[in-house]
Amino acid sequence: AQSVTQLGSHVSVSEGALVLLRCNYSSSVPPYLFWYVQYPNQGLQLLLKYTTGATLVKGINGFEAEFKKSETSFHLTKPSAHMSDAAEYFCAVSPPQAGTALIFGKGTTLSVSS
Amino acid sequence: GAVVSQHPSWVICKSGTSVKIECRSLDFQATTMFWYRQFPKQSLMLMATSNEGSKATYEQGVEKDKFLINHASLTLSTLTVTSAHPEDSSFYICSATLWTSGDYNEQFFGPGTRLTVL
């Protein structure tokens, strides 16, 4: 069975500081991994995804994530936080079966202070 | 990119009434759609999987008679909350999935519907 663990339900950074949101997964098969962002009262927007190929994945809004198989991790980073980055972030893994729902972590709330 | 819409974006209703929420895939056909419920400051809770032309599959603990799901076409799924009560107040999000050539599911999410039951 697949699962996702997001360490830290709340992360606070200053504007301009490095953002690091942690995600670890459990999967018996090669995982497909996703990061989504959710702004208040909105749906989920895909930030980036890892399927195959390069393990460092670049996404929208300056975010990137690195797939590390040895550490079963897929941490999300951004070199310099912006106030507009304040939101809820979800890591997810895709089961290998067609038509099955993504498995989400519990989410991490990112706060950015000026 | 693939777009999923939801209607209405918010609804307020009286206790005991029924509310229908529509989820549409605008530029692709989705054989499978999902309905999620989200409580404040929490993750998405999968309620049910909806496949076109067949009965929905509900997650454990979700009352199928209360949350009626219909997936009548490849672009439309509806969630009806029957005899709504205040505890049904929540944020409901749908998503539609594409099975890609890369052998993985990619889900596209709607903007959500805020339901408030008075």
PDB file of C-alpha atoms in Angstrom:
ATOM      1  CA  ALA A   1       0.000   0.000   0.000  1.00  0.00           C
ATOM      2  CA  GLN A   2       1.127   3.509  -0.712  1.00  0.00           C
ATOM      3  CA  SER A   3       1.205   6.351   1.775  1.00  0.00           C
ATOM      4  CA  VAL A   4       2.485   9.885   2.128  1.00  0.00           C
ATOM      5  CA  THR A   5       3.805  11.627   5.231  1.00  0.00           C
ATOM      6  CA  GLN A   6       4.275  15.367   5.382  1.00  0.00           C
ATOM      7  CA  LEU A   7       6.500  16.365   8.271  1.00  0.00           C
ATOM      8  CA  GLY A   8       5.417  19.595   9.868  1.00  0.00           C
ATOM      9  CA  SER A   9       1.821  20.687   9.660  1.00  0.00           C
ATOM     10  CA  HIS A  10       2.886  24.320   9.790  1.00  0.00           C
ATOM     11  CA  VAL A  11       6.007  25.996   8.456  1.00  0.00           C
ATOM     12  CA  SER A  12       6.768  29.681   8.955  1.00  0.00           C
ATOM     13  CA  VAL A  13       9.427  31.588   7.042  1.00  0.00           C
ATOM     14  CA  SER A  14      10.372  35.180   6.455  1.00  0.00           C
ATOM     15  CA  GLU A  15       9.981  36.767   3.065  1.00  0.00           C
ATOM     16  CA  GLY A  16      13.114  36.036   1.036  1.00  0.00           C
ATOM     17  CA  ALA A  17      14.049  32.978   3.082  1.00  0.00           C
ATOM     18  CA  LEU A  18      14.372  29.425   1.834  1.00  0.00           C
ATOM     19  CA  VAL A  19      11.191  27.355   1.799  1.00  0.00           C
ATOM     20  CA  LEU A  20      11.499  23.633   2.581  1.00  0.00           C
ATOM     21  CA  LEU A  21       8.404  21.460   2.852  1.00  0.00           C
ATOM     22  CA  ARG A  22       9.042  17.820   3.598  1.00  0.00           C
ATOM     23  CA  CYS A  23       7.344  14.802   2.062  1.00  0.00           C
ATOM     24  CA  ASN A  24       8.180  11.149   2.512  1.00  0.00           C
ATOM     25  CA  TYR A  25       6.385   8.361   0.729  1.00  0.00           C
ATOM     26  CA  SER A  26       5.939   4.645   1.033  1.00  0.00           C
ATOM     27  CA  SER A  27       5.459   2.606  -2.106  1.00  0.00           C
ATOM     28  CA  SER A  28       6.255  -0.919  -3.217  1.00  0.00           C
ATOM     29  CA  VAL A  29       6.347   0.146  -6.855  1.00  0.00           C
ATOM     30  CA  PRO A  30       8.046   3.067  -8.600  1.00  0.00           C
ATOM     31  CA  PRO A  31       6.094   6.068  -7.360  1.00  0.00           C
ATOM     32  CA  TYR A  32       4.622   8.947  -9.252  1.00  0.00           C
ATOM     33  CA  LEU A  33       4.684  11.968  -6.978  1.00  0.00           C
ATOM     34  CA  PHE A  34       2.916  15.293  -6.993  1.00  0.00           C
ATOM     35  CA  TRP A  35       2.857  18.572  -5.096  1.00  0.00           C
ATOM     36  CA  TYR A  36      -0.297  20.658  -5.071  1.00  0.00           C
ATOM     37  CA  VAL A  37      -0.984  24.096  -3.633  1.00  0.00           C
ATOM     38  CA  GLN A  38      -4.323  25.276  -2.282  1.00  0.00           C
ATOM     39  CA  TYR A  39      -5.200  28.875  -1.599  1.00  0.00           C
ATOM     40  CA  PRO A  40      -8.087  29.678   0.756  1.00  0.00           C
ATOM     41  CA  ASN A  41     -11.473  28.599  -0.544  1.00  0.00           C
ATOM     42  CA  GLN A  42     -10.022  27.306  -3.789  1.00  0.00           C
ATOM     43  CA  GLY A  43      -9.330  23.946  -5.370  1.00  0.00           C
ATOM     44  CA  LEU A  44      -5.937  22.358  -5.781  1.00  0.00           C
ATOM     45  CA  GLN A  45      -3.397  23.576  -8.304  1.00  0.00           C
ATOM     46  CA  LEU A  46      -0.604  21.336  -9.521  1.00  0.00           C
ATOM     47  CA  LEU A  47       2.827  22.727  -8.667  1.00  0.00           C
ATOM     48  CA  LEU A  48       4.942  19.954 -10.097  1.00  0.00           C
ATOM     49  CA  LYS A  49       5.136  16.217 -10.603  1.00  0.00           C
ATOM     50  CA  TYR A  50       7.707  13.479 -10.835  1.00  0.00           C
ATOM     51  CA  THR A  51       7.019  10.553 -13.109  1.00  0.00           C
ATOM     52  CA  THR A  52      10.261   9.327 -14.646  1.00  0.00           C
ATOM     53  CA  GLY A  53      13.531  10.821 -15.792  1.00  0.00           C
ATOM     54  CA  ALA A  54      15.289  13.707 -14.082  1.00  0.00           C
ATOM     55  CA  THR A  55      14.956  13.507 -10.331  1.00  0.00           C
ATOM     56  CA  LEU A  56      15.039  17.274  -9.871  1.00  0.00           C
ATOM     57  CA  VAL A  57      11.711  18.604 -11.026  1.00  0.00           C
ATOM     58  CA  LYS A  58      10.952  22.247 -11.590  1.00  0.00           C
ATOM     59  CA  GLY A  59       7.453  23.565 -11.221  1.00  0.00           C
ATOM     60  CA  ILE A  60       5.512  26.770 -11.304  1.00  0.00           C
ATOM     61  CA  ASN A  61       6.131  29.852  -9.176  1.00  0.00           C
ATOM     62  CA  GLY A  62       9.812  29.016  -8.682  1.00  0.00           C
ATOM     63  CA  PHE A  63       9.242  25.778  -6.770  1.00  0.00           C
ATOM     64  CA  GLU A  64      11.195  22.618  -7.321  1.00  0.00           C
ATOM     65  CA  ALA A  65      11.377  19.167  -5.756  1.00  0.00           C
ATOM     66  CA  GLU A  66      13.905  16.387  -5.781  1.00  0.00           C
ATOM     67  CA  PHE A  67      12.994  12.717  -5.871  1.00  0.00           C
ATOM     68  CA  LYS A  68      15.383  10.740  -3.695  1.00  0.00           C
ATOM     69  CA  LYS A  69      14.670   7.050  -3.900  1.00  0.00           C
ATOM     70  CA  SER A  70      17.208   6.115  -1.221  1.00  0.00           C
ATOM     71  CA  GLU A  71      15.503   8.448   1.251  1.00  0.00           C
ATOM     72  CA  THR A  72      11.957   7.858  -0.065  1.00  0.00           C
ATOM     73  CA  SER A  73      11.560  11.603  -0.107  1.00  0.00           C
ATOM     74  CA  PHE A  74      10.169  14.271  -2.394  1.00  0.00           C
ATOM     75  CA  HIS A  75      10.784  17.547  -0.571  1.00  0.00           C
ATOM     76  CA  LEU A  76       9.553  20.819  -2.028  1.00  0.00           C
ATOM     77  CA  THR A  77      11.829  23.859  -2.033  1.00  0.00           C
ATOM     78  CA  LYS A  78      11.897  27.456  -3.142  1.00  0.00           C
ATOM     79  CA  PRO A  79      15.027  29.590  -2.758  1.00  0.00           C
ATOM     80  CA  SER A  80      13.257  32.778  -1.791  1.00  0.00           C
ATOM     81  CA  ALA A  81       9.802  32.939  -0.267  1.00  0.00           C
ATOM     82  CA  HIS A  82       7.273  35.510  -1.349  1.00  0.00           C
ATOM     83  CA  MET A  83       4.244  36.674   0.558  1.00  0.00           C
ATOM     84  CA  SER A  84       2.030  35.192  -2.138  1.00  0.00           C
ATOM     85  CA  ASP A  85       3.413  31.718  -1.378  1.00  0.00           C
ATOM     86  CA  ALA A  86       1.399  31.560   1.830  1.00  0.00           C
ATOM     87  CA  ALA A  87      -0.995  28.649   1.286  1.00  0.00           C
ATOM     88  CA  GLU A  88      -1.636  24.995   2.030  1.00  0.00           C
ATOM     89  CA  TYR A  89       0.628  22.486   0.289  1.00  0.00           C
ATOM     90  CA  PHE A  90      -0.181  18.844  -0.313  1.00  0.00           C
ATOM     91  CA  CYS A  91       2.112  16.043  -1.387  1.00  0.00           C
ATOM     92  CA  ALA A  92       0.473  13.113  -3.179  1.00  0.00           C
ATOM     93  CA  VAL A  93       1.370   9.761  -4.678  1.00  0.00           C
ATOM     94  CA  SER A  94      -0.366   8.030  -7.546  1.00  0.00           C
ATOM     95  CA  PRO A  95      -1.361   4.382  -7.237  1.00  0.00           C
ATOM     96  CA  PRO A  96      -0.408   2.348 -10.303  1.00  0.00           C
ATOM     97  CA  GLN A  97      -3.980   1.351 -11.093  1.00  0.00           C
ATOM     98  CA  ALA A  98      -5.950   3.302 -13.639  1.00  0.00           C
ATOM     99  CA  GLY A  99      -8.892   5.250 -12.260  1.00  0.00           C
ATOM    100  CA  THR A 100      -7.771   5.307  -8.638  1.00  0.00           C
ATOM    101  CA  ALA A 101      -7.527   8.427  -6.542  1.00  0.00           C
ATOM    102  CA  LEU A 102      -4.301  10.091  -5.556  1.00  0.00           C
ATOM    103  CA  ILE A 103      -3.197   9.469  -1.998  1.00  0.00           C
ATOM    104  CA  PHE A 104      -2.612  12.762  -0.189  1.00  0.00           C
ATOM    105  CA  GLY A 105      -0.555  13.737   2.780  1.00  0.00           C
ATOM    106  CA  LYS A 106      -2.165  15.749   5.560  1.00  0.00           C
ATOM    107  CA  GLY A 107      -0.860  19.004   4.183  1.00  0.00           C
ATOM    108  CA  THR A 108       1.502  21.714   5.362  1.00  0.00           C
ATOM    109  CA  THR A 109       0.451  25.295   5.939  1.00  0.00           C
ATOM    110  CA  LEU A 110       3.109  27.737   4.820  1.00  0.00           C
ATOM    111  CA  SER A 111       3.113  31.162   6.452  1.00  0.00           C
ATOM    112  CA  VAL A 112       5.321  33.951   5.138  1.00  0.00           C
ATOM    113  CA  SER A 113       6.070  36.991   7.242  1.00  0.00           C
ATOM    114  CA  SER A 114       7.471  40.314   6.110  1.00  0.00           C
TER     115      SER A 114
ATOM    116  CA  GLY B   1      -4.302  22.163 -19.658  1.00  0.00           C
ATOM    117  CA  ALA B   2      -7.308  20.197 -18.554  1.00  0.00           C
ATOM    118  CA  VAL B   3      -9.949  22.255 -16.800  1.00  0.00           C
ATOM    119  CA  VAL B   4     -12.549  21.120 -14.302  1.00  0.00           C
ATOM    120  CA  SER B   5     -15.398  23.362 -13.234  1.00  0.00           C
ATOM    121  CA  GLN B   6     -17.783  23.141 -10.307  1.00  0.00           C
ATOM    122  CA  HIS B   7     -21.120  24.778  -9.811  1.00  0.00           C
ATOM    123  CA  PRO B   8     -22.136  26.422  -7.605  1.00  0.00           C
ATOM    124  CA  SER B   9     -19.002  27.807  -5.989  1.00  0.00           C
ATOM    125  CA  TRP B  10     -20.909  28.388  -2.786  1.00  0.00           C
ATOM    126  CA  VAL B  11     -24.378  27.586  -1.520  1.00  0.00           C
ATOM    127  CA  ILE B  12     -26.337  28.259   1.629  1.00  0.00           C
ATOM    128  CA  CYS B  13     -29.370  26.142   2.336  1.00  0.00           C
ATOM    129  CA  LYS B  14     -31.810  25.370   5.108  1.00  0.00           C
ATOM    130  CA  SER B  15     -31.603  22.194   7.114  1.00  0.00           C
ATOM    131  CA  GLY B  16     -33.601  19.396   5.519  1.00  0.00           C
ATOM    132  CA  THR B  17     -33.259  20.554   1.955  1.00  0.00           C
ATOM    133  CA  SER B  18     -31.208  18.896  -0.803  1.00  0.00           C
ATOM    134  CA  VAL B  19     -28.348  20.482  -2.673  1.00  0.00           C
ATOM    135  CA  LYS B  20     -26.867  19.440  -6.009  1.00  0.00           C
ATOM    136  CA  ILE B  21     -23.272  20.181  -6.970  1.00  0.00           C
ATOM    137  CA  GLU B  22     -22.095  19.768 -10.547  1.00  0.00           C
ATOM    138  CA  CYS B  23     -18.609  18.853 -11.668  1.00  0.00           C
ATOM    139  CA  ARG B  24     -17.654  19.186 -15.324  1.00  0.00           C
ATOM    140  CA  SER B  25     -14.517  18.395 -17.269  1.00  0.00           C
ATOM    141  CA  LEU B  26     -14.470  21.181 -19.829  1.00  0.00           C
ATOM    142  CA  ASP B  27     -11.944  20.094 -22.393  1.00  0.00           C
ATOM    143  CA  PHE B  28     -11.482  16.382 -21.896  1.00  0.00           C
ATOM    144  CA  GLN B  29     -13.469  13.254 -21.248  1.00  0.00           C
ATOM    145  CA  ALA B  30     -13.082  11.788 -17.811  1.00  0.00           C
ATOM    146  CA  THR B  31     -14.146   8.222 -17.276  1.00  0.00           C
ATOM    147  CA  THR B  32     -13.450   8.608 -13.592  1.00  0.00           C
ATOM    148  CA  MET B  33     -14.240  11.495 -11.282  1.00  0.00           C
ATOM    149  CA  PHE B  34     -13.688  11.776  -7.560  1.00  0.00           C
ATOM    150  CA  TRP B  35     -15.519  13.638  -4.835  1.00  0.00           C
ATOM    151  CA  TYR B  36     -13.659  14.907  -1.805  1.00  0.00           C
ATOM    152  CA  ARG B  37     -14.711  16.650   1.345  1.00  0.00           C
ATOM    153  CA  GLN B  38     -12.418  18.998   3.187  1.00  0.00           C
ATOM    154  CA  PHE B  39     -12.830  20.302   6.705  1.00  0.00           C
ATOM    155  CA  PRO B  40     -11.052  23.499   7.781  1.00  0.00           C
ATOM    156  CA  LYS B  41      -7.309  23.109   8.131  1.00  0.00           C
ATOM    157  CA  GLN B  42      -7.458  19.472   7.084  1.00  0.00           C
ATOM    158  CA  SER B  43      -6.536  17.368   4.113  1.00  0.00           C
ATOM    159  CA  LEU B  44      -8.899  16.118   1.452  1.00  0.00           C
ATOM    160  CA  MET B  45     -11.039  13.177   2.440  1.00  0.00           C
ATOM    161  CA  LEU B  46     -12.043  10.961  -0.473  1.00  0.00           C
ATOM    162  CA  MET B  47     -15.790  10.378  -0.384  1.00  0.00           C
ATOM    163  CA  ALA B  48     -16.427   8.396  -3.534  1.00  0.00           C
ATOM    164  CA  THR B  49     -15.197   7.370  -6.937  1.00  0.00           C
ATOM    165  CA  SER B  50     -17.558   8.017  -9.809  1.00  0.00           C
ATOM    166  CA  ASN B  51     -17.327   6.129 -13.071  1.00  0.00           C
ATOM    167  CA  GLU B  52     -19.359   7.056 -16.109  1.00  0.00           C
ATOM    168  CA  GLY B  53     -22.368   4.849 -16.557  1.00  0.00           C
ATOM    169  CA  SER B  54     -21.974   2.864 -13.352  1.00  0.00           C
ATOM    170  CA  LYS B  55     -22.702   3.205  -9.679  1.00  0.00           C
ATOM    171  CA  ALA B  56     -20.308   5.191  -7.575  1.00  0.00           C
ATOM    172  CA  THR B  57     -17.969   3.486  -5.164  1.00  0.00           C
ATOM    173  CA  TYR B  58     -18.149   5.037  -1.719  1.00  0.00           C
ATOM    174  CA  GLU B  59     -15.405   5.107   0.878  1.00  0.00           C
ATOM    175  CA  GLN B  60     -15.999   3.480   4.213  1.00  0.00           C
ATOM    176  CA  GLY B  61     -18.099   5.641   6.486  1.00  0.00           C
ATOM    177  CA  VAL B  62     -19.679   7.723   3.721  1.00  0.00           C
ATOM    178  CA  GLU B  63     -23.456   7.366   3.559  1.00  0.00           C
ATOM    179  CA  LYS B  64     -24.373   6.602  -0.030  1.00  0.00           C
ATOM    180  CA  ASP B  65     -28.039   7.435   0.546  1.00  0.00           C
ATOM    181  CA  LYS B  66     -27.098  10.844   1.836  1.00  0.00           C
ATOM    182  CA  PHE B  67     -24.494  11.706  -0.774  1.00  0.00           C
ATOM    183  CA  LEU B  68     -25.968  10.685  -4.109  1.00  0.00           C
ATOM    184  CA  ILE B  69     -23.541  10.636  -7.010  1.00  0.00           C
ATOM    185  CA  ASN B  70     -24.503  10.461 -10.648  1.00  0.00           C
ATOM    186  CA  HIS B  71     -22.016  10.272 -13.504  1.00  0.00           C
ATOM    187  CA  ALA B  72     -24.290  10.507 -16.508  1.00  0.00           C
ATOM    188  CA  SER B  73     -21.740  11.450 -19.128  1.00  0.00           C
ATOM    189  CA  LEU B  74     -18.007  11.546 -19.688  1.00  0.00           C
ATOM    190  CA  THR B  75     -17.924  15.222 -18.772  1.00  0.00           C
ATOM    191  CA  LEU B  76     -20.420  15.544 -15.928  1.00  0.00           C
ATOM    192  CA  SER B  77     -20.722  14.139 -12.436  1.00  0.00           C
ATOM    193  CA  THR B  78     -23.126  15.419  -9.801  1.00  0.00           C
ATOM    194  CA  LEU B  79     -23.136  15.153  -6.028  1.00  0.00           C
ATOM    195  CA  THR B  80     -26.467  15.623  -4.281  1.00  0.00           C
ATOM    196  CA  VAL B  81     -26.459  16.142  -0.541  1.00  0.00           C
ATOM    197  CA  THR B  82     -29.899  14.957   0.531  1.00  0.00           C
ATOM    198  CA  SER B  83     -31.688  16.239   3.614  1.00  0.00           C
ATOM    199  CA  ALA B  84     -28.734  18.383   4.482  1.00  0.00           C
ATOM    200  CA  HIS B  85     -27.914  19.159   8.106  1.00  0.00           C
ATOM    201  CA  PRO B  86     -25.455  21.617   9.639  1.00  0.00           C
ATOM    202  CA  GLU B  87     -22.849  18.881  10.076  1.00  0.00           C
ATOM    203  CA  ASP B  88     -22.799  18.500   6.282  1.00  0.00           C
ATOM    204  CA  SER B  89     -21.413  22.006   5.984  1.00  0.00           C
ATOM    205  CA  SER B  90     -18.032  21.679   4.360  1.00  0.00           C
ATOM    206  CA  PHE B  91     -15.917  22.362   1.303  1.00  0.00           C
ATOM    207  CA  TYR B  92     -16.576  19.832  -1.447  1.00  0.00           C
ATOM    208  CA  ILE B  93     -14.039  19.350  -4.234  1.00  0.00           C
ATOM    209  CA  CYS B  94     -14.314  17.200  -7.323  1.00  0.00           C
ATOM    210  CA  SER B  95     -11.569  15.993  -9.583  1.00  0.00           C
ATOM    211  CA  ALA B  96     -11.371  14.231 -12.904  1.00  0.00           C
ATOM    212  CA  THR B  97      -8.649  11.822 -13.805  1.00  0.00           C
ATOM    213  CA  LEU B  98      -6.737  11.041 -16.942  1.00  0.00           C
ATOM    214  CA  TRP B  99      -4.744   7.872 -17.323  1.00  0.00           C
ATOM    215  CA  THR B 100      -1.716   9.093 -19.174  1.00  0.00           C
ATOM    216  CA  SER B 101       0.608   7.398 -21.604  1.00  0.00           C
ATOM    217  CA  GLY B 102       3.152   7.459 -18.793  1.00  0.00           C
ATOM    218  CA  ASP B 103       1.038   4.952 -16.859  1.00  0.00           C
ATOM    219  CA  TYR B 104      -0.016   7.167 -14.022  1.00  0.00           C
ATOM    220  CA  ASN B 105      -3.148   8.969 -12.921  1.00  0.00           C
ATOM    221  CA  GLU B 106      -3.192  12.696 -13.294  1.00  0.00           C
ATOM    222  CA  GLN B 107      -6.008  14.405 -11.458  1.00  0.00           C
ATOM    223  CA  PHE B 108      -7.405  17.791 -12.282  1.00  0.00           C
ATOM    224  CA  PHE B 109      -9.317  19.530  -9.550  1.00  0.00           C
ATOM    225  CA  GLY B 110     -12.335  21.742  -9.578  1.00  0.00           C
ATOM    226  CA  PRO B 111     -12.379  25.014  -7.640  1.00  0.00           C
ATOM    227  CA  GLY B 112     -14.563  23.584  -4.895  1.00  0.00           C
ATOM    228  CA  THR B 113     -18.026  24.285  -3.520  1.00  0.00           C
ATOM    229  CA  ARG B 114     -18.562  25.779  -0.085  1.00  0.00           C
ATOM    230  CA  LEU B 115     -21.754  24.363   1.430  1.00  0.00           C
ATOM    231  CA  THR B 116     -23.275  25.998   4.485  1.00  0.00           C
ATOM    232  CA  VAL B 117     -26.352  24.420   6.011  1.00  0.00           C
ATOM    233  CA  LEU B 118     -28.307  26.627   8.397  1.00  0.00           C
TER     234      LEU B 118
END
